XYZ file of C-alpha atoms in Angstrom:
733
model
C 113.357 77.383 87.584
C 109.677 75.857 88.160
C 108.596 75.498 91.605
C 105.262 72.707 90.215
C 105.012 69.317 91.221
C 104.790 66.758 88.854
C 101.678 66.907 86.310
C 100.339 70.173 87.724
C 98.545 72.620 85.111
C 99.468 76.210 86.326
C 95.558 77.624 84.597
C 94.325 75.320 86.758
C 96.084 75.944 89.918
C 95.025 79.772 89.677
C 91.199 78.696 88.590
C 90.957 76.458 91.807
C 93.030 79.349 93.808
C 90.210 80.241 95.756
C 89.698 76.547 96.975
C 93.507 76.078 97.752
C 94.162 78.157 99.752
C 94.412 76.255 103.053
C 96.115 73.212 101.365
C 99.326 72.844 103.213
C 100.388 70.447 100.489
C 100.071 73.652 97.797
C 101.575 76.398 100.370
C 104.473 74.344 100.467
C 104.994 72.853 96.807
C 102.875 75.575 94.773
C 104.284 77.896 93.069
C 104.779 81.000 94.254
C 103.921 83.369 92.047
C 100.631 81.744 91.379
C 99.569 81.278 94.964
C 100.919 85.388 95.628
C 98.242 86.063 93.098
C 95.467 84.427 94.459
C 96.206 85.380 98.381
C 93.569 88.777 97.609
C 90.495 86.281 96.527
C 90.872 84.502 99.908
C 87.203 83.672 101.482
C 86.115 82.710 104.852
C 88.472 82.220 108.399
C 91.206 79.856 107.353
C 91.931 80.930 104.008
C 92.169 84.515 105.046
C 94.859 83.223 107.715
C 97.149 80.820 105.035
C 96.585 84.041 103.071
C 98.213 86.097 105.912
C 100.820 83.971 106.466
C 101.764 83.248 103.273
C 102.355 86.424 102.591
C 104.249 87.323 105.527
C 107.497 85.505 104.000
C 106.874 85.963 100.734
C 110.198 87.344 99.733
C 111.128 84.288 101.161
C 109.320 81.891 99.294
C 109.514 83.461 95.651
C 113.730 81.863 95.658
C 113.673 79.363 98.446
C 112.680 75.685 97.256
C 110.045 72.888 99.565
C 112.257 72.457 102.254
C 112.918 76.035 103.555
C 109.282 77.438 102.109
C 107.799 74.289 104.620
C 109.714 75.688 107.494
C 109.336 79.374 106.933
C 105.677 78.460 106.354
C 105.445 76.384 109.532
C 107.224 79.204 111.880
C 104.488 81.459 110.479
C 101.573 80.167 110.923
C 103.123 79.738 114.645
C 103.308 83.013 115.000
C 99.913 84.247 114.165
C 98.792 81.698 116.777
C 97.448 78.139 114.598
C 98.959 75.807 115.869
C 97.199 73.873 113.885
C 98.625 75.299 110.165
C 101.719 74.783 112.016
C 101.587 70.990 112.344
C 99.599 70.406 109.042
C 103.008 72.193 106.736
C 105.205 70.707 109.185
C 103.750 67.339 108.285
C 103.827 68.091 103.762
C 105.984 66.016 103.112
C 109.245 66.839 100.432
C 110.849 65.059 97.248
C 113.573 64.263 99.184
C 113.409 64.818 102.922
C 116.665 66.915 104.578
C 117.806 66.540 108.045
C 115.871 69.183 109.809
C 115.977 67.963 114.109
C 113.544 71.087 114.626
C 109.605 71.389 114.550
C 108.173 74.741 115.393
C 106.334 74.388 118.703
C 105.320 78.041 118.948
C 106.906 81.926 118.126
C 105.070 84.982 119.337
C 104.039 87.433 116.454
C 104.957 91.077 117.289
C 106.150 91.862 114.009
C 103.373 90.520 112.302
C 100.754 92.898 111.360
C 97.574 91.528 108.735
C 98.284 94.469 106.646
C 101.056 93.625 105.238
C 101.330 93.390 101.323
C 104.733 92.380 100.572
C 108.062 91.971 102.284
C 110.322 93.748 99.872
C 114.461 92.526 100.924
C 117.383 95.415 99.914
C 120.888 94.268 100.293
C 121.195 97.725 102.453
C 120.291 100.469 104.358
C 117.221 101.961 103.077
C 117.909 105.999 102.734
C 115.719 107.144 100.469
C 111.913 105.813 99.904
C 109.361 107.272 96.901
C 106.415 105.637 95.059
C 104.797 106.888 92.063
C 101.810 105.553 89.756
C 101.529 105.531 85.849
C 98.967 104.350 83.745
C 97.379 102.947 87.320
C 100.369 100.989 87.765
C 101.998 101.974 91.489
C 105.544 101.166 91.990
C 107.373 101.993 94.652
C 111.068 102.818 94.274
C 114.500 102.429 96.752
C 117.555 104.110 97.181
C 119.918 102.433 99.038
C 123.918 103.191 101.409
C 125.507 100.849 98.976
C 124.037 102.785 96.474
C 121.764 101.055 94.225
C 118.201 101.631 93.009
C 115.506 98.780 93.163
C 112.249 99.523 91.639
C 108.885 96.757 92.446
C 105.333 96.622 91.750
C 102.949 97.276 94.387
C 100.353 95.127 93.054
C 102.000 91.880 93.243
C 105.015 93.037 95.260
C 107.579 91.434 92.062
C 111.114 93.381 91.187
C 110.649 95.378 88.496
C 114.284 94.954 86.442
C 117.337 94.990 87.941
C 118.892 96.635 91.046
C 120.178 99.831 89.554
C 123.687 101.347 90.238
C 122.942 104.784 90.988
C 126.215 106.354 92.784
C 129.448 105.622 93.914
C 128.208 105.994 98.087
C 124.749 106.419 99.223
C 121.705 107.551 97.528
C 121.424 110.730 99.799
C 118.279 111.929 98.054
C 115.526 110.768 95.852
C 112.284 111.947 94.739
C 110.144 110.460 91.121
C 107.602 111.970 88.270
C 106.416 110.795 85.397
C 108.642 112.056 81.993
C 107.053 111.166 78.513
C 104.550 108.485 79.924
C 107.046 106.948 81.473
C 108.622 107.261 85.594
C 111.431 108.087 86.419
C 113.643 108.337 89.500
C 115.965 111.408 89.894
C 118.804 110.662 92.163
C 121.377 112.817 94.090
C 124.386 111.702 96.481
C 127.166 113.331 97.559
C 129.424 112.691 94.673
C 127.834 115.943 93.977
C 125.415 114.568 91.041
C 121.880 114.596 90.368
C 120.833 111.989 87.887
C 117.520 110.522 85.523
C 116.582 106.980 85.566
C 113.836 104.869 83.530
C 113.164 102.786 86.616
C 110.961 100.491 84.073
C 113.962 99.873 82.209
C 116.882 100.661 84.540
C 118.715 103.384 82.402
C 120.208 106.220 83.415
C 118.448 109.211 81.283
C 120.041 112.098 82.163
C 122.402 113.720 84.459
C 124.092 117.136 85.801
C 125.889 118.915 88.629
C 124.933 120.643 90.802
C 127.569 123.352 91.444
C 132.095 121.647 92.132
C 131.773 123.169 95.927
C 128.141 122.147 96.447
C 125.596 118.919 95.604
C 121.274 118.007 96.377
C 120.516 117.485 99.659
C 116.851 117.454 99.367
C 114.634 116.829 96.136
C 110.809 116.976 95.314
C 109.280 116.852 91.772
C 106.190 119.405 90.208
C 104.465 121.188 87.458
C 105.112 124.426 86.333
C 103.332 125.641 83.639
C 102.623 121.407 83.087
C 106.093 120.414 81.980
C 107.674 118.314 85.559
C 110.105 120.222 87.636
C 112.714 118.956 90.014
C 113.377 121.094 92.445
C 116.880 120.384 94.860
C 117.890 121.983 97.964
C 121.902 122.527 98.050
C 124.091 123.210 100.750
C 124.786 126.017 99.324
C 121.988 127.802 99.988
C 120.550 127.743 96.459
C 117.460 125.531 95.438
C 117.731 124.744 91.554
C 114.647 124.691 89.684
C 115.526 121.870 86.573
C 112.989 121.197 83.884
C 112.839 117.840 83.845
C 112.976 117.196 80.035
C 115.971 119.316 79.691
C 118.002 118.571 82.537
C 118.051 114.728 80.803
C 119.594 116.909 77.862
C 122.331 118.662 79.613
C 119.934 121.720 80.826
C 120.410 124.074 83.169
C 118.482 125.245 86.282
C 117.519 128.237 87.413
C 118.074 129.233 90.814
C 116.842 130.527 93.654
C 118.781 132.008 96.670
C 116.509 131.031 99.709
C 119.572 130.449 103.358
C 120.240 126.845 104.560
C 116.812 125.159 103.946
C 117.030 121.647 106.352
C 113.754 119.778 104.586
C 111.333 120.429 101.424
C 108.862 119.496 100.052
C 106.177 120.859 96.848
C 102.912 122.095 96.370
C 100.183 123.635 94.343
C 97.962 126.714 95.479
C 96.058 128.143 93.818
C 96.494 126.472 90.516
C 100.632 128.341 90.893
C 103.031 125.952 91.354
C 105.329 126.884 94.740
C 108.126 125.399 96.790
C 108.039 124.953 100.711
C 111.156 124.997 102.647
C 112.330 124.907 106.370
C 114.389 127.788 106.110
C 116.735 129.348 108.421
C 119.188 132.592 107.133
C 122.585 131.943 109.749
C 122.027 128.361 110.425
C 125.514 128.987 112.459
C 124.226 130.747 114.427
C 120.939 128.365 114.900
C 121.242 126.569 118.762
C 119.759 123.066 117.484
C 117.844 122.755 120.582
C 115.697 126.969 121.142
C 117.028 128.381 117.645
C 114.392 129.605 115.495
C 112.810 128.805 111.836
C 110.421 129.505 110.103
C 107.957 127.463 107.158
C 108.265 129.897 103.930
C 106.730 129.041 100.088
C 108.834 130.072 97.238
C 106.993 130.554 93.476
C 108.450 128.468 91.011
C 107.445 130.415 88.265
C 109.285 133.540 89.384
C 111.557 132.617 91.824
C 110.603 134.931 93.927
C 108.776 134.297 97.773
C 105.761 134.599 97.634
C 103.827 137.090 100.635
C 100.230 137.242 100.842
C 98.426 133.443 98.446
C 95.622 132.202 97.871
C 95.541 129.104 98.900
C 93.251 126.850 97.374
C 91.592 123.289 98.175
C 94.336 120.872 96.663
C 97.933 121.225 98.845
C 100.757 118.464 96.276
C 103.442 117.427 96.252
C 105.624 115.777 98.688
C 108.993 113.770 97.253
C 107.606 110.824 98.688
C 104.238 110.772 96.866
C 102.256 109.349 93.791
C 103.031 111.224 90.796
C 100.431 111.218 87.549
C 100.788 112.273 84.121
C 98.396 114.437 84.523
C 99.815 115.748 87.757
C 98.651 117.750 90.324
C 94.827 119.301 91.197
C 93.849 123.110 92.262
C 90.625 125.109 93.203
C 89.708 128.066 94.866
C 89.182 128.822 98.448
C 90.512 131.788 100.452
C 93.274 131.522 103.213
C 96.946 132.988 104.024
C 100.278 131.839 103.340
C 102.856 132.947 105.882
C 106.108 131.702 107.335
C 105.102 129.711 110.756
C 107.759 129.540 113.495
C 109.307 125.844 113.707
C 111.356 125.683 117.642
C 114.889 123.435 116.625
C 116.010 123.270 112.878
C 113.324 120.218 111.015
C 114.363 117.990 109.134
C 111.202 116.412 107.779
C 108.551 118.736 105.962
C 105.572 117.101 104.211
C 103.100 118.283 102.371
C 99.374 116.082 100.399
C 99.790 116.074 96.675
C 96.183 115.813 95.674
C 93.945 116.159 98.382
C 91.834 119.139 99.449
C 93.980 119.478 102.696
C 96.340 122.516 103.224
C 98.399 121.250 105.681
C 101.760 120.154 106.157
C 103.582 118.121 109.231
C 107.493 118.842 110.177
C 109.361 117.391 112.843
C 112.178 118.570 114.394
C 114.818 115.996 116.975
C 112.102 115.995 119.962
C 108.666 117.412 118.325
C 105.988 116.840 115.411
C 103.882 120.373 114.483
C 101.292 119.981 111.808
C 100.697 123.368 110.115
C 97.273 124.447 107.970
C 98.865 126.711 105.951
C 95.448 128.347 104.480
C 95.054 129.996 108.255
C 99.078 130.529 109.331
C 98.249 128.211 112.634
C 100.427 125.432 113.837
C 97.282 122.591 114.198
C 97.345 121.321 118.053
C 100.139 121.173 120.474
C 103.002 119.599 118.838
C 103.798 115.808 119.376
C 106.665 114.531 121.378
C 108.447 111.985 119.122
C 111.254 111.774 117.390
C 109.713 110.677 113.876
C 112.660 109.436 110.897
C 109.965 109.954 108.331
C 106.943 110.671 107.392
C 104.126 111.270 104.069
C 100.789 112.439 103.880
C 97.810 111.668 102.505
C 93.533 111.142 102.643
C 91.900 107.729 104.828
C 87.995 107.482 104.835
C 87.934 111.631 104.274
C 90.488 112.099 106.850
C 93.581 114.157 106.462
C 96.429 111.416 107.780
C 100.124 111.407 108.433
C 102.724 107.992 108.652
C 104.971 108.768 110.857
C 107.707 106.380 110.777
C 110.146 106.456 114.193
C 113.764 105.423 115.288
C 111.495 102.600 117.513
C 108.573 100.764 116.824
C 105.590 101.003 114.860
C 105.126 103.663 111.936
C 101.824 105.952 113.404
C 99.026 106.131 111.506
C 97.523 109.737 112.451
C 94.594 111.914 111.964
C 95.827 115.431 111.202
C 92.569 117.401 112.148
C 91.341 115.836 115.337
C 94.802 114.744 116.633
C 94.575 111.448 117.431
C 95.409 107.858 116.195
C 93.163 106.575 112.289
C 94.647 103.181 112.218
C 95.793 101.167 114.882
C 100.328 101.446 114.348
C 101.749 99.523 111.785
C 104.357 96.901 112.281
C 106.489 94.157 110.560
C 109.961 96.426 111.006
C 113.079 94.610 112.458
C 114.885 97.924 113.182
C 114.499 101.794 112.645
C 111.965 102.597 109.600
C 114.006 105.110 108.195
C 111.758 106.363 105.748
C 107.743 106.648 104.748
C 105.746 106.971 101.163
C 101.621 106.186 100.292
C 100.567 105.636 96.859
C 96.607 105.268 95.827
C 96.819 102.135 93.208
C 93.179 100.580 92.398
C 91.521 102.266 95.289
C 93.758 101.557 97.604
C 95.917 103.030 100.153
C 99.276 101.537 100.538
C 101.970 103.121 102.759
C 105.565 101.671 102.324
C 108.184 101.907 105.200
C 111.288 101.369 105.191
C 114.609 100.253 107.152
C 117.588 99.527 108.795
C 115.668 96.334 108.630
C 117.360 95.811 104.496
C 113.893 95.018 104.103
C 110.862 97.508 102.461
C 107.343 96.691 103.508
C 104.063 97.094 101.804
C 100.764 98.164 104.261
C 97.556 98.166 103.006
C 96.124 100.400 104.801
C 92.091 100.393 104.400
C 92.355 96.395 106.005
C 90.334 96.523 109.327
C 91.623 92.658 110.747
C 93.480 92.622 113.481
C 96.799 90.175 113.545
C 95.713 86.985 115.755
C 98.406 85.876 118.827
C 101.126 89.194 118.559
C 102.755 89.811 121.654
C 102.427 93.130 123.290
C 104.416 94.568 125.675
C 107.566 96.541 123.909
C 107.260 100.110 122.923
C 110.116 99.270 120.968
C 112.109 97.181 119.538
C 113.830 93.914 121.293
C 116.933 94.242 121.965
C 118.134 91.133 124.674
C 116.255 88.160 125.482
C 117.640 85.508 127.260
C 115.891 82.469 129.824
C 115.258 81.987 133.650
C 113.639 79.923 136.197
C 111.234 80.677 138.539
C 109.134 79.265 140.948
C 110.004 75.966 139.389
C 109.468 77.139 135.584
C 111.077 78.647 132.267
C 110.177 81.804 131.689
C 111.949 84.183 128.833
C 113.094 87.693 129.881
C 113.332 90.238 126.788
C 114.974 94.384 127.121
C 113.417 96.482 124.906
C 114.178 99.835 123.846
C 111.236 101.418 125.883
C 113.824 100.710 128.950
C 111.698 97.569 130.716
C 112.712 94.224 131.067
C 109.489 92.066 130.616
C 109.139 88.014 131.757
C 106.951 85.920 129.467
C 105.854 82.611 129.689
C 107.320 79.934 127.568
C 103.330 80.538 125.766
C 104.376 84.222 125.217
C 101.504 85.319 127.832
C 103.300 87.738 129.992
C 103.603 86.695 133.294
C 101.524 88.988 136.544
C 102.858 91.662 137.729
C 104.464 94.212 135.290
C 107.760 94.905 133.893
C 110.990 95.792 135.581
C 111.621 99.510 134.924
C 116.046 98.626 135.174
C 117.746 101.443 133.314
C 116.962 105.052 131.933
C 118.223 103.543 128.549
C 117.474 99.855 126.759
C 119.647 97.357 129.130
C 122.099 96.094 125.881
C 123.295 92.661 128.286
C 120.580 90.346 129.612
C 121.909 87.783 131.867
C 119.784 85.139 134.624
C 120.641 82.346 136.611
C 120.892 80.849 140.673
C 123.042 83.546 142.958
C 123.154 82.880 146.689
C 119.943 79.737 145.905
C 117.480 82.677 144.894
C 117.078 83.677 140.482
C 118.311 85.773 139.580
C 118.583 88.119 137.103
C 121.637 90.882 136.328
C 121.152 93.923 133.596
C 123.135 96.540 131.950
C 122.136 99.914 130.802
C 123.133 103.545 130.486
C 125.534 103.167 128.166
C 127.733 100.379 130.121
C 127.454 102.695 133.024
C 125.512 100.552 135.115
C 124.876 96.692 135.974
C 122.028 96.289 138.294
C 120.832 92.408 139.743
C 116.899 91.708 140.456
C 115.081 89.243 142.958
C 113.634 87.637 140.179
C 110.831 85.821 142.046
C 109.704 88.840 143.971
C 110.889 91.790 141.330
C 112.623 93.308 143.977
C 115.990 95.103 143.121
C 119.037 93.488 145.110
C 120.757 96.362 146.809
C 123.541 96.104 147.495
C 124.601 93.862 144.675
C 124.228 96.240 141.853
C 127.570 97.965 140.438
C 129.237 100.124 138.270
C 132.756 98.112 138.302
C 131.951 95.712 135.200
C 130.290 98.331 133.128
C 133.473 98.202 130.231
C 132.341 97.709 126.786
C 134.927 95.417 126.800
C 132.665 92.830 128.507
C 130.182 91.061 125.638
C 128.367 89.374 127.935
C 127.224 88.375 131.685
C 126.224 84.254 132.440
C 125.707 82.370 135.843
C 128.123 79.699 136.040
C 128.465 77.626 139.493
C 126.206 80.173 141.317
C 127.985 82.866 140.579
C 127.948 85.232 137.965
C 131.088 85.594 135.699
C 131.921 88.629 132.044
C 132.812 86.898 129.445
C 134.961 89.188 127.020
C 134.852 89.269 122.998
C 137.770 87.364 122.761
C 136.549 85.039 125.157
C 138.144 85.669 128.312
C 136.167 84.442 131.882
C 135.988 86.970 134.593
C 134.351 85.642 138.022
C 132.229 88.584 139.242
C 132.380 87.161 142.813
C 136.131 86.972 143.117
C 137.765 89.587 140.958
C 140.126 87.512 138.843
C 139.923 85.561 135.322
C 139.139 81.952 135.234
C 140.135 79.967 133.028
C 142.350 79.601 130.016
C 141.808 82.169 127.192
C 140.971 80.771 123.966
C 142.570 80.782 120.493
C 139.707 83.222 118.915
C 138.042 86.182 119.598
C 133.747 86.461 118.756
C 132.781 84.873 122.609
C 129.974 84.050 121.420
C 128.033 81.385 124.822
C 128.922 79.973 128.073
C 126.977 76.334 128.651
C 127.147 73.731 130.859
C 127.262 70.197 128.366
C 127.911 67.093 129.544
C 128.549 68.650 133.166
C 131.069 70.280 132.600
C 131.039 74.312 131.798
C 131.930 75.446 127.747
C 133.149 78.753 126.124
C 131.859 78.946 122.118
C 133.000 81.052 119.896
C 132.697 82.341 116.225
C 134.781 84.666 114.411
C 133.703 85.771 111.059
C 132.847 82.676 108.441
C 135.141 80.292 109.755
C 133.416 78.291 111.814
C 132.295 77.486 115.710
C 134.937 76.238 118.166
C 133.530 74.397 121.501
C 136.202 75.196 124.159
C 136.300 73.630 127.517
C 135.613 76.977 130.029
C 138.623 76.322 132.632
C 141.651 74.351 130.876
C 140.889 76.541 127.666
C 140.995 72.592 125.624
C 139.587 71.943 122.149
C 136.860 69.469 122.459
C 135.181 69.538 118.962
C 136.735 70.117 115.397
C 135.639 73.486 113.578
C 131.296 73.584 112.842
C 131.061 74.846 110.104
C 128.023 75.281 108.310
C 127.493 79.544 107.785
C 128.453 81.137 105.564
C 128.276 84.992 106.893
C 129.333 86.284 110.408
C 127.489 84.058 113.227
C 126.073 86.564 116.253
C 125.060 83.559 118.825
C 124.819 80.570 119.780
C 124.136 77.259 122.942
C 124.630 74.176 123.807
C 122.404 71.531 125.273
C 120.668 67.974 124.483
C 118.739 66.852 122.206
C 117.656 63.301 121.782
C 119.704 61.931 123.955
C 123.542 63.395 122.447
C 125.204 67.041 123.182
C 125.128 69.458 121.025
C 125.675 72.678 119.929
C 123.239 75.255 117.553
C 124.147 78.365 116.046
C 123.006 81.229 114.377
C 123.927 83.685 111.382
C 122.333 85.579 109.276
C 118.177 83.642 109.177
C 119.809 80.033 109.665
C 120.158 78.315 112.797
C 122.813 75.227 111.840
C 122.809 71.999 114.770
C 126.474 69.864 114.737
C 126.616 66.808 116.814
C 129.160 68.426 119.674
C 130.701 65.081 120.323
C 131.684 64.317 116.434
C 131.294 68.178 114.914
C 129.119 66.587 112.545
C 126.487 68.892 111.259
C 122.664 67.306 111.997
C 120.855 69.508 110.063
C 119.250 73.289 109.741
C 116.572 75.866 110.231
C 116.245 78.860 108.467
C 114.011 81.908 109.593
C 112.787 84.589 107.906
C 114.699 87.423 109.906
C 118.421 88.158 111.276
C 118.997 85.624 114.170
C 119.054 87.452 117.564
C 119.569 85.064 120.143
C 119.266 80.905 120.774
C 119.144 79.160 124.167
C 118.422 75.157 124.628
C 115.822 74.811 127.198
C 114.992 70.412 128.774
C 113.201 68.040 126.178
C 115.030 68.957 123.232
C 113.852 72.141 122.799
C 115.391 75.294 121.895
C 114.103 78.839 122.208
C 114.693 81.652 119.037
C 115.368 84.432 118.907
C 114.742 86.676 115.358
C 114.149 89.831 114.448
C 111.971 91.105 117.505
C 110.009 87.539 117.647
C 110.651 84.405 119.887
C 110.255 80.686 118.772
C 110.481 77.286 120.665
C 110.927 74.868 118.290
C 111.400 71.262 119.282
C 112.617 67.523 118.331
C 110.031 65.599 116.829
C 110.525 62.870 119.777
C 109.550 65.999 122.164
C 106.398 64.446 124.157
C 105.778 67.326 126.129
C 102.513 69.636 126.635
C 101.182 71.411 123.464
C 98.663 73.187 125.746
C 99.137 76.765 125.766
C 99.218 76.641 129.659
C 102.001 74.059 130.020
C 103.556 72.563 133.391
C 106.600 74.561 134.599
C 109.899 73.335 133.323
C 113.101 73.616 134.258
C 115.858 76.050 132.028
C 119.456 76.203 131.792
């Protein structure tokens, strides 16, 4: 469906795009495909910022109407620190003005990266990821935990064809190749089958079964005598090698009995195709921490383990890298290939497919190793990190690896110098599970996928740093609350780095550094006034410990921390009438001071928050998509009709005053809805580019929203508070 303005000419829009990227009206009303195609032509700081802002949520703009685009664009402009652009976008008129009680005041940008090319949403967690280049066209292929397969054009970010139902369960493993000039994906799952898909057409072109008692847990592709082959490591300790064309015609594989294989890659050594495995002959006897494993090399022509081989300068291929119709490269040079020891079983093994870099990267449960396969030596000391996925490439003629860890950004490291080669890639909201690389039109791209249900594409050659990013946490933000300290309102955040940090409302971290609260991330935070002092309560260490802090002095209140209120049934803590209470998932309230239940148990599960509304404490609850309910904390009375609007599960809520009337706000999926607390009438909604993580109402008609790993402050259009970064102290609920 066209999104052009009346009377607009698409050809004219393309021709004049370079002069319109900084035009807020065009960004809101213009055709997203035309705008996305013009972003590479941005010139000057103003257009470059506008292009970065548009790319940040390009996947949202493609399918959204002008109202949603205006909201998301204004938010992303604020995340980049461009308040003027955010305000200009917010003033763009809509053909049919919709009710929206909020405008963006400011937002943090910890999840932004100006190198981001595309965000590619998928319906479930990404379990496998690969790239393929054919006829100069780069494609990304993602396999998901719901069994679906998705393909995108890396240049445009556009989806290629429809999603494919590849397996009945999760896509366990994935590799790509070029067969007769067309890109194909080879997938494996727990259903014991290996399937070949034409990714451009979304068609199944071949399938086979590994064995009745086995299934393929790792896949890689390579070339044998110029013909593409598929290599599969199976759970019955056998390496199976299929001719790809024969596999599409029910051909039988050749087999190599290797013993247990924990990770697999393919390579070309001195012009001969080989498989590289992390290998153990007796996994039952291998201690998961101290057990010894080896990297072994197998000749794919003969099926025999290679002993002394001449290693050429070109070392190929990883299942998660580019393939071309011509295949890998060979070359001269002398060296030896052996079996270096690996401490603990490796779950990851990657090699460089096309460059003169005979290096391999392996990862186990707690460290990353780099191996020089020509000299049989480890390069440097192991890097202490748990890496979920990795990919290897050449950047600036340096061997480089992308290391995607369980939490935090994707590191880009120089493998020979053992140091960062690029600033780490940010953008994911949750665990990164897969990584791959591609070179398209001379541009180095990184493709990452994670538990946030998105695939993201980064330009590794981009040099421009992101502006306006909140920096501090070394990992994901796990909890957010607000507090009053020295008469001013602050944001308190807890992260997977086990630190709790305090921020001014403009995104600046307050002096004094973080609080070291627990040995693992704090899963609950609550702030309030106890005994006249601003106090923070944190729970962590797997529900084992609750600790209390004086926020003014940043000192722990010894004797007040406890292990008594650590049951997982406590859904959250709150401060009510100068005391802390714990609230269960069912909405029951436990007074921590009096050690007793208080109030009446609500008749619905899904507690969201305890708030003060018009002078009395209230409880917000929500169960799935049945609406939000507002209860009197003391009597259990239902104070308003069910508050409806969300189509999915509501995860967080808050209450306060907006333009003189009491309101309830609730966040589910990626939308915040607002209702009149007296009548139950919905008065507007606001869309965000990421899942809503937390909400809090502040005075003067302001709403603090935690989405993804970022925080935004929305305000009523009538809000007249200070707009400078150094705002006057205010008070929080």
